[in-house]
Short mmCIF file of C-alpha atoms and ligand atoms in Angstrom, two decimals:
data_model
loop_
_atom_site.label_atom_id
_atom_site.label_comp_id
_atom_site.label_asym_id
_atom_site.label_seq_id
_atom_site.Cartn_x
_atom_site.Cartn_y
_atom_site.Cartn_z
CA MET A 1 -4.75 12.71 -20.55
CA ILE A 2 -7.51 9.37 -20.12
CA VAL A 3 -6.00 6.61 -20.44
CA LEU A 4 -8.37 2.78 -20.53
CA GLY A 5 -5.95 0.03 -18.60
CA ILE A 6 -6.64 -3.61 -18.73
CA GLU A 7 -5.34 -6.26 -15.81
CA SER A 8 -6.04 -9.93 -16.76
CA SER A 9 -2.91 -11.40 -15.19
CA CYS A 10 -4.64 -14.08 -12.81
CA ASP A 11 -8.40 -14.67 -11.56
CA GLU A 12 -9.55 -10.96 -12.02
CA THR A 13 -10.70 -9.10 -14.99
CA ALA A 14 -10.56 -5.51 -14.51
CA ALA A 15 -10.64 -2.54 -16.77
CA ALA A 16 -10.03 1.03 -15.71
CA VAL A 17 -10.49 4.82 -16.82
CA LEU A 18 -8.07 7.18 -15.04
CA ALA A 19 -7.84 11.02 -15.96
CA ASP A 20 -4.79 12.29 -15.55
CA GLY A 21 -2.68 9.22 -14.11
CA ARG A 22 -4.55 10.03 -10.66
CA ARG A 23 -8.51 10.48 -11.19
CA VAL A 24 -10.33 7.05 -10.90
CA LEU A 25 -12.93 7.50 -13.34
CA SER A 26 -13.87 3.91 -13.19
CA ASN A 27 -12.32 0.86 -11.91
CA VAL A 28 -14.15 -2.31 -12.72
CA VAL A 29 -13.19 -5.91 -11.17
CA ALA A 30 -14.64 -9.19 -12.10
CA SER A 31 -13.73 -11.43 -9.56
CA GLN A 32 -13.84 -15.34 -10.50
CA ASP A 33 -13.66 -16.78 -7.01
CA ASP A 34 -16.87 -18.73 -8.02
CA VAL A 35 -14.97 -19.95 -11.03
CA HIS A 36 -12.05 -21.34 -8.79
CA ARG A 37 -13.51 -21.86 -5.29
CA PRO A 38 -14.40 -26.00 -5.90
CA TYR A 39 -10.45 -26.38 -6.61
CA GLY A 40 -9.19 -24.70 -3.61
CA GLY A 41 -7.38 -22.76 -6.04
CA VAL A 42 -6.70 -20.82 -9.16
CA VAL A 43 -6.92 -23.32 -12.52
CA PRO A 44 -5.29 -21.97 -15.08
CA GLU A 45 -6.97 -22.74 -18.33
CA LEU A 46 -10.40 -22.01 -16.52
CA ALA A 47 -9.57 -18.66 -15.45
CA SER A 48 -8.38 -17.82 -19.39
CA ARG A 49 -11.91 -18.94 -20.61
CA ARG A 50 -13.22 -16.82 -18.12
CA HIS A 51 -11.10 -13.88 -18.91
CA LEU A 52 -12.45 -14.00 -22.63
CA GLU A 53 -16.03 -14.58 -21.96
CA VAL A 54 -16.09 -11.22 -19.53
CA ILE A 55 -13.32 -8.66 -20.63
CA VAL A 56 -15.45 -7.22 -23.57
CA PRO A 57 -17.98 -6.50 -21.33
CA VAL A 58 -15.44 -5.63 -18.51
CA VAL A 59 -14.08 -2.86 -20.93
CA GLU A 60 -17.57 -1.59 -22.18
CA ARG A 61 -18.64 -0.80 -18.07
CA ALA A 62 -15.71 1.10 -17.57
CA LEU A 63 -15.86 3.18 -20.14
CA ALA A 64 -19.90 3.55 -19.16
CA GLU A 65 -19.10 4.30 -15.55
CA ALA A 66 -16.39 6.86 -16.79
CA GLY A 67 -18.53 8.61 -19.04
CA VAL A 68 -15.78 7.97 -21.61
CA ARG A 69 -15.84 6.94 -25.25
CA LEU A 70 -13.10 5.21 -26.95
CA SER A 71 -12.71 8.17 -29.26
CA ASP A 72 -11.77 9.96 -25.89
CA LEU A 73 -9.04 7.24 -25.17
CA ASP A 74 -5.65 9.16 -24.87
CA GLY A 75 -3.81 5.65 -24.50
CA VAL A 76 -3.96 2.00 -23.34
CA ALA A 77 -2.23 0.41 -20.53
CA VAL A 78 -2.05 -3.39 -20.17
CA THR A 79 -0.25 -5.48 -17.48
CA GLN A 80 2.25 -7.74 -19.80
CA GLY A 81 3.39 -9.48 -16.90
CA PRO A 82 4.18 -11.43 -14.42
CA GLY A 83 1.35 -13.33 -14.16
CA LEU A 84 -0.57 -16.60 -16.06
CA VAL A 85 -0.14 -16.87 -19.91
CA GLY A 86 -3.20 -17.47 -21.08
CA SER A 87 -4.80 -15.15 -18.90
CA LEU A 88 -2.37 -11.94 -19.83
CA LEU A 89 -3.17 -12.85 -23.35
CA VAL A 90 -6.61 -11.92 -23.18
CA GLY A 91 -5.83 -8.73 -21.65
CA THR A 92 -3.25 -8.14 -23.82
CA SER A 93 -4.94 -9.10 -26.95
CA MET A 94 -7.93 -6.56 -26.07
CA ALA A 95 -5.44 -3.52 -25.26
CA LYS A 96 -3.40 -3.96 -28.57
CA SER A 97 -7.30 -4.57 -30.38
CA LEU A 98 -8.26 -0.97 -28.91
CA ALA A 99 -5.06 0.49 -29.44
CA TYR A 100 -4.48 0.09 -33.03
CA VAL A 101 -8.02 0.49 -33.93
CA GLN A 102 -8.35 4.01 -31.68
CA GLY A 103 -4.70 4.89 -33.37
CA VAL A 104 -3.36 6.12 -29.74
CA PRO A 105 -0.45 4.67 -27.78
CA LEU A 106 -0.24 1.20 -26.17
CA VAL A 107 2.30 0.53 -22.82
CA GLY A 108 2.71 -2.18 -21.63
CA VAL A 109 2.69 -2.47 -17.46
CA ASN A 110 4.64 -4.86 -14.92
CA HIS A 111 1.95 -6.08 -12.43
CA LEU A 112 4.08 -5.42 -9.48
CA GLU A 113 4.81 -2.18 -10.37
CA GLY A 114 1.18 -1.32 -10.94
CA HIS A 115 1.05 -2.79 -7.40
CA ILE A 116 3.15 0.06 -6.29
CA TYR A 117 1.49 2.70 -8.21
CA ALA A 118 -2.10 1.97 -6.17
CA ALA A 119 -0.61 3.73 -3.47
CA PHE A 120 -0.01 7.20 -6.41
CA LEU A 121 -3.98 6.76 -6.13
CA THR A 122 -4.22 8.22 -2.77
CA ASP A 123 -4.48 12.00 -1.10
CA ASP A 124 -1.03 11.27 0.03
CA PRO A 125 1.31 9.73 -2.82
CA PRO A 126 4.68 8.97 -1.79
CA ALA A 127 7.60 11.11 -2.64
CA PHE A 128 10.89 8.91 -4.07
CA PRO A 129 12.97 7.33 -2.85
CA PHE A 130 11.03 4.39 -0.83
CA LEU A 131 10.93 0.80 -0.11
CA ALA A 132 7.89 -0.76 -1.18
CA LEU A 133 6.80 -4.48 0.20
CA VAL A 134 4.82 -6.22 -2.26
CA VAL A 135 2.73 -8.91 -1.32
CA SER A 136 0.57 -10.69 -3.32
CA GLY A 137 -0.86 -14.56 -4.13
CA GLY A 138 2.22 -14.51 -6.41
CA HIS A 139 4.99 -12.27 -4.95
CA THR A 140 6.71 -11.28 -1.55
CA ALA A 141 9.50 -8.94 -2.61
CA LEU A 142 10.72 -5.75 -1.17
CA TYR A 143 11.87 -3.21 -3.90
CA HIS A 144 14.10 0.02 -3.52
CA ALA A 145 12.52 2.80 -5.17
CA ARG A 146 14.93 4.74 -5.95
CA ALA A 147 13.54 7.41 -8.57
CA PRO A 148 10.44 6.70 -10.81
CA HIS A 149 10.81 3.44 -12.95
CA VAL A 150 14.62 2.51 -10.88
CA TYR A 151 14.11 -0.18 -8.97
CA ALA A 152 16.87 -2.46 -6.95
CA LEU A 153 15.46 -5.82 -5.49
CA VAL A 154 16.14 -5.91 -1.50
CA GLY A 155 14.56 -9.33 -0.44
CA GLN A 156 11.92 -11.51 -1.59
CA THR A 157 10.53 -15.31 -0.81
CA ARG A 158 12.73 -18.09 -1.76
CA ASP A 159 9.21 -20.14 -1.18
CA ASP A 160 5.67 -19.27 -1.21
CA ALA A 161 4.56 -15.73 -1.96
CA ALA A 162 2.51 -14.73 1.75
CA GLY A 163 -0.93 -15.01 0.05
CA GLU A 164 -0.14 -18.42 -0.98
CA ALA A 165 0.54 -19.73 2.09
CA PHE A 166 -2.65 -17.67 3.72
CA ASP A 167 -4.52 -19.65 1.07
CA LYS A 168 -3.10 -23.01 1.32
CA VAL A 169 -3.31 -22.37 5.55
CA ALA A 170 -6.51 -22.17 4.65
CA LYS A 171 -7.41 -25.00 2.31
CA LEU A 172 -6.06 -27.11 5.42
CA LEU A 173 -8.15 -25.96 8.08
CA GLY A 174 -11.16 -26.40 5.61
CA LEU A 175 -11.87 -22.50 5.48
CA GLY A 176 -12.54 -22.26 1.90
CA PHE A 177 -10.99 -19.87 -0.81
CA PRO A 178 -9.73 -17.37 -1.57
CA GLY A 179 -8.09 -17.70 2.03
CA GLY A 180 -6.60 -14.25 2.87
CA PRO A 181 -9.73 -12.90 4.31
CA ILE A 182 -11.22 -15.80 5.64
CA VAL A 183 -8.10 -16.26 7.72
CA GLN A 184 -8.03 -12.99 8.87
CA ARG A 185 -11.99 -13.81 9.90
CA THR A 186 -11.11 -16.63 11.64
CA ALA A 187 -7.77 -15.28 13.64
CA GLU A 188 -10.04 -12.18 14.96
CA ARG A 189 -11.37 -15.59 17.38
CA GLY A 190 -8.25 -17.32 18.28
CA ASP A 191 -5.08 -16.64 20.38
CA PRO A 192 -2.40 -15.57 18.13
CA THR A 193 0.22 -16.53 20.67
CA ALA A 194 -1.45 -20.02 20.95
CA ILE A 195 0.80 -21.80 18.70
CA ALA A 196 5.15 -20.72 18.48
CA PHE A 197 5.74 -20.83 14.91
CA PRO A 198 9.93 -19.89 15.13
CA PRO A 199 11.01 -17.02 12.64
CA VAL A 200 13.19 -18.08 9.70
CA ARG A 201 16.67 -16.59 9.78
CA PHE A 202 19.17 -16.98 6.89
CA THR A 203 22.73 -17.71 7.39
CA ASP A 204 23.86 -16.00 4.55
CA GLY A 205 21.82 -12.96 6.30
CA ALA A 206 19.72 -12.22 3.23
CA ARG A 207 16.60 -9.56 3.46
CA ASP A 208 14.56 -12.68 1.94
CA PHE A 209 11.49 -14.43 3.70
CA SER A 210 10.39 -17.82 3.89
CA PHE A 211 7.11 -18.95 4.47
CA SER A 212 6.79 -22.77 3.55
CA GLY A 213 8.22 -23.28 6.62
CA VAL A 214 5.08 -22.04 8.94
CA LYS A 215 2.70 -23.60 6.20
CA THR A 216 4.59 -26.85 6.84
CA ALA A 217 3.87 -26.75 10.88
CA VAL A 218 0.38 -25.32 10.58
CA SER A 219 -0.08 -28.79 8.15
CA LEU A 220 2.09 -30.99 10.52
CA TYR A 221 -0.35 -29.42 13.73
CA VAL A 222 -3.32 -29.76 11.77
CA LYS A 223 -2.64 -33.43 11.27
CA ARG A 224 -1.45 -34.38 14.90
CA HIS A 225 -4.09 -33.07 16.44
CA ALA A 226 -7.30 -33.87 13.97
CA PRO A 227 -10.10 -33.25 14.45
CA LEU A 228 -9.53 -29.92 14.85
CA SER A 229 -12.14 -27.88 17.55
CA ASP A 230 -13.28 -24.39 16.22
CA THR A 231 -11.05 -23.15 18.88
CA GLN A 232 -8.20 -24.61 17.40
CA VAL A 233 -8.75 -23.35 14.17
CA ALA A 234 -8.92 -20.14 15.33
CA ASP A 235 -5.93 -20.46 16.89
CA VAL A 236 -3.88 -22.08 14.40
CA ALA A 237 -5.12 -19.21 11.95
CA ALA A 238 -4.35 -16.13 14.70
CA SER A 239 -0.49 -17.92 15.32
CA PHE A 240 0.01 -18.70 11.32
CA GLN A 241 -1.12 -14.97 10.50
CA ALA A 242 1.19 -13.25 13.71
CA ALA A 243 4.06 -15.06 12.03
CA VAL A 244 3.47 -14.19 8.58
CA VAL A 245 2.62 -10.39 9.87
CA ARG A 246 6.14 -10.18 12.00
CA ALA A 247 8.42 -11.58 9.31
CA LEU A 248 6.80 -9.04 6.87
CA VAL A 249 7.09 -6.00 9.15
CA ARG A 250 10.61 -7.28 11.01
CA ARG A 251 12.35 -7.49 7.25
CA THR A 252 10.70 -4.12 6.05
CA LEU A 253 11.76 -2.19 8.75
CA GLU A 254 15.41 -3.84 9.31
CA ALA A 255 15.72 -2.79 5.05
CA ALA A 256 14.39 0.55 5.72
CA ARG A 257 16.86 1.17 7.98
CA ASP A 258 19.77 -0.72 6.18
CA LEU A 259 19.18 1.47 2.90
CA ASP A 260 18.36 5.04 5.24
CA VAL A 261 15.11 5.22 3.84
CA HIS A 262 12.40 6.98 5.51
CA ARG A 263 9.32 6.50 3.57
CA VAL A 264 7.58 2.95 3.36
CA VAL A 265 5.13 1.45 0.96
CA LEU A 266 2.91 -1.55 1.76
CA THR A 267 0.76 -3.07 -0.93
CA GLY A 268 -0.44 -6.23 -2.83
CA GLY A 269 -3.10 -8.13 -2.03
CA VAL A 270 -2.24 -9.10 1.67
CA ALA A 271 -1.92 -5.79 2.43
CA ALA A 272 -5.27 -5.78 2.41
CA ASN A 273 -5.07 -7.60 5.75
CA GLY A 274 -5.73 -5.62 8.94
CA PRO A 275 -3.15 -6.99 11.34
CA LEU A 276 -0.29 -6.68 8.94
CA ARG A 277 -1.38 -2.73 7.76
CA ALA A 278 -1.59 -1.76 11.69
CA ALA A 279 1.24 -3.73 12.76
CA LEU A 280 3.70 -2.23 10.04
CA ALA A 281 1.79 1.05 10.75
CA ALA A 282 2.51 0.88 14.28
CA GLN A 283 5.93 0.13 14.05
CA ALA A 284 6.92 1.92 11.29
CA ALA A 285 5.67 5.15 13.16
CA ALA A 286 7.86 4.10 16.08
CA GLN A 287 11.13 4.16 13.75
CA GLY A 288 10.01 7.28 12.36
CA LEU A 289 9.28 6.29 9.12
CA THR A 290 6.17 7.13 6.93
CA LEU A 291 3.88 4.70 5.76
CA HIS A 292 2.01 4.34 2.77
CA VAL A 293 -0.92 1.61 2.10
CA PRO A 294 -3.64 2.20 -0.54
CA PRO A 295 -6.96 0.91 0.42
CA PRO A 296 -7.73 -2.71 0.40
CA ARG A 297 -9.76 -2.31 -2.68
CA LEU A 298 -6.56 -0.89 -4.45
CA CYS A 299 -4.35 -3.41 -2.98
CA THR A 300 -6.42 -6.29 -4.33
CA ASP A 301 -5.96 -6.89 -7.88
CA ASN A 302 -7.90 -3.88 -10.19
CA ALA A 303 -7.17 -2.18 -12.98
CA ALA A 304 -6.82 1.39 -11.76
CA MET A 305 -3.56 0.78 -10.19
CA ILE A 306 -2.23 -0.81 -13.77
CA THR A 307 -3.76 2.96 -15.45
CA ALA A 308 -1.81 4.73 -13.16
CA ALA A 309 1.53 3.02 -13.86
CA GLY A 310 0.74 2.74 -17.34
CA ASP A 311 0.28 6.84 -17.05
CA ALA A 312 3.33 7.30 -15.68
CA ARG A 313 5.27 5.60 -18.64
CA LEU A 314 3.21 7.08 -21.23
CA ALA A 315 4.06 10.56 -19.99
CA ALA A 316 7.36 9.83 -19.86
CA GLY A 317 7.31 8.87 -23.70
CA GLN A 318 7.31 5.53 -23.18
CA ARG A 319 5.42 2.95 -26.03
CA ALA A 320 4.91 -0.54 -26.93
CA PRO A 321 4.47 -1.69 -30.58
CA LEU A 322 1.40 -3.88 -31.13
CA THR A 323 3.97 -6.74 -31.43
CA LEU A 324 3.58 -6.52 -27.49
CA ASN A 325 3.07 -10.02 -25.87
CA ALA A 326 2.22 -11.64 -22.90
CA ALA A 327 5.54 -12.08 -20.47
CA PRO A 328 4.75 -14.40 -17.56
CA ASP A 329 7.98 -14.27 -16.36
CA LEU A 330 8.93 -10.46 -16.43
CA VAL A 331 10.53 -9.20 -13.49
CA LEU A 332 10.56 -5.55 -12.33
CA ALA A 333 14.31 -5.42 -10.83
O1 KG4 B 1 -2.76 -9.15 -5.36
P1 KG4 B 1 -3.86 -10.20 -5.52
O2 KG4 B 1 -4.92 -9.81 -5.62
O3 KG4 B 1 -3.14 -11.07 -7.04
C1 KG4 B 1 -1.92 -11.10 -6.92
O4 KG4 B 1 -1.23 -10.38 -7.74
O5 KG4 B 1 -1.35 -12.61 -6.60
O6 KG4 B 1 -3.14 -10.82 -4.46
C2 KG4 B 1 -3.91 -12.19 -4.13
C3 KG4 B 1 -3.91 -12.86 -2.29
C4 KG4 B 1 -4.61 -13.94 -2.39
O7 KG4 B 1 -3.04 -15.18 -1.71
C5 KG4 B 1 -5.23 -13.82 -1.35
O8 KG4 B 1 -5.36 -14.76 0.09
C6 KG4 B 1 -4.41 -12.70 -0.30
O9 KG4 B 1 -3.84 -11.52 -1.75
N1 KG4 B 1 -5.32 -11.56 0.59
C7 KG4 B 1 -5.14 -11.36 1.81
C8 KG4 B 1 -5.96 -10.75 2.22
N2 KG4 B 1 -7.01 -10.39 1.51
C9 KG4 B 1 -6.01 -11.10 0.00
N3 KG4 B 1 -4.65 -12.40 2.25
C10 KG4 B 1 -4.54 -11.94 3.87
N4 KG4 B 1 -5.62 -11.21 4.03
C11 KG4 B 1 -6.36 -10.61 3.99
N5 KG4 B 1 -7.52 -9.65 4.75
ZN1 ZN B 2 -1.52 -8.92 -8.02
#
């Protein structure tokens, strides 16, 4: 089965072709970083305009690199939500048109399920049940994946997503956009113990996350110590990153213990973070858990993960009507 997948939920225009849901024949990602960099964050209207400009060439390139013609397709998968409505509309319109013209089935994919399915594109796909930590620019959530397409939400952020915190801290430190990779690089020169950012505990004992406190603490530190030296900038980056990693790892391992789950998937843009991957790998192993982490290029937004999730739903007999609409607030569980 040859499936084309399209992703345009935020600021990446992406298309991929997969064979049998696992073999990535092509995975094209057109980043819009240059468009949004001057603003230090994603500007929704500019994002949808750029999607419109590049969606056709991106799909054509994905087909060409895969050596596949439109007439070879057995299905089309597309991110339906969550995301920016204007951005989602570009992808869904393109996918619906292609499915209609080719007369092949269409399926809508939840972007977060796509992130989870990135783990199925590795040599070591997870067996169900497993716990999935999805950490991205828009979401930070723990899902208990009990069986294919059966998810329970175990915990989520009550304010900022982890990636959003990375992006805001990068902006506060004057490091640029997107923040995650730059904060990670800057942190390599810093001392992660230089500044104590206290851990968050909820009085109701929920397995939730919160990153607005540490972001505010960084903001206060920057104001109090301005102008920061290079060493101070590196120390803030390292201490902030360490605090975020600690919180993500602790809650995930607690949830795995509570639910008696033995496999953990780490995915989403922030899962590209080296220290997070290393800390979770070490501590999961110490707790006897098997960790599944896709390579960084499959953790950040891409269409191969959407195609993998879509292929699984098509194989399960799911079909979307051509009235499929963008769903900016789509939930997974
Ligand atoms: O999954 P993703 O590509 O898009 C969303 O679905 O949001 O995630 C993007 C987020 C951004 O906030 C970016 O700063 C963060 O992932 N990110 C990282 C790293 N690479 C990307 N955060 C920390 N360390 C990284 N190496
Ligand atoms: Zn994403």
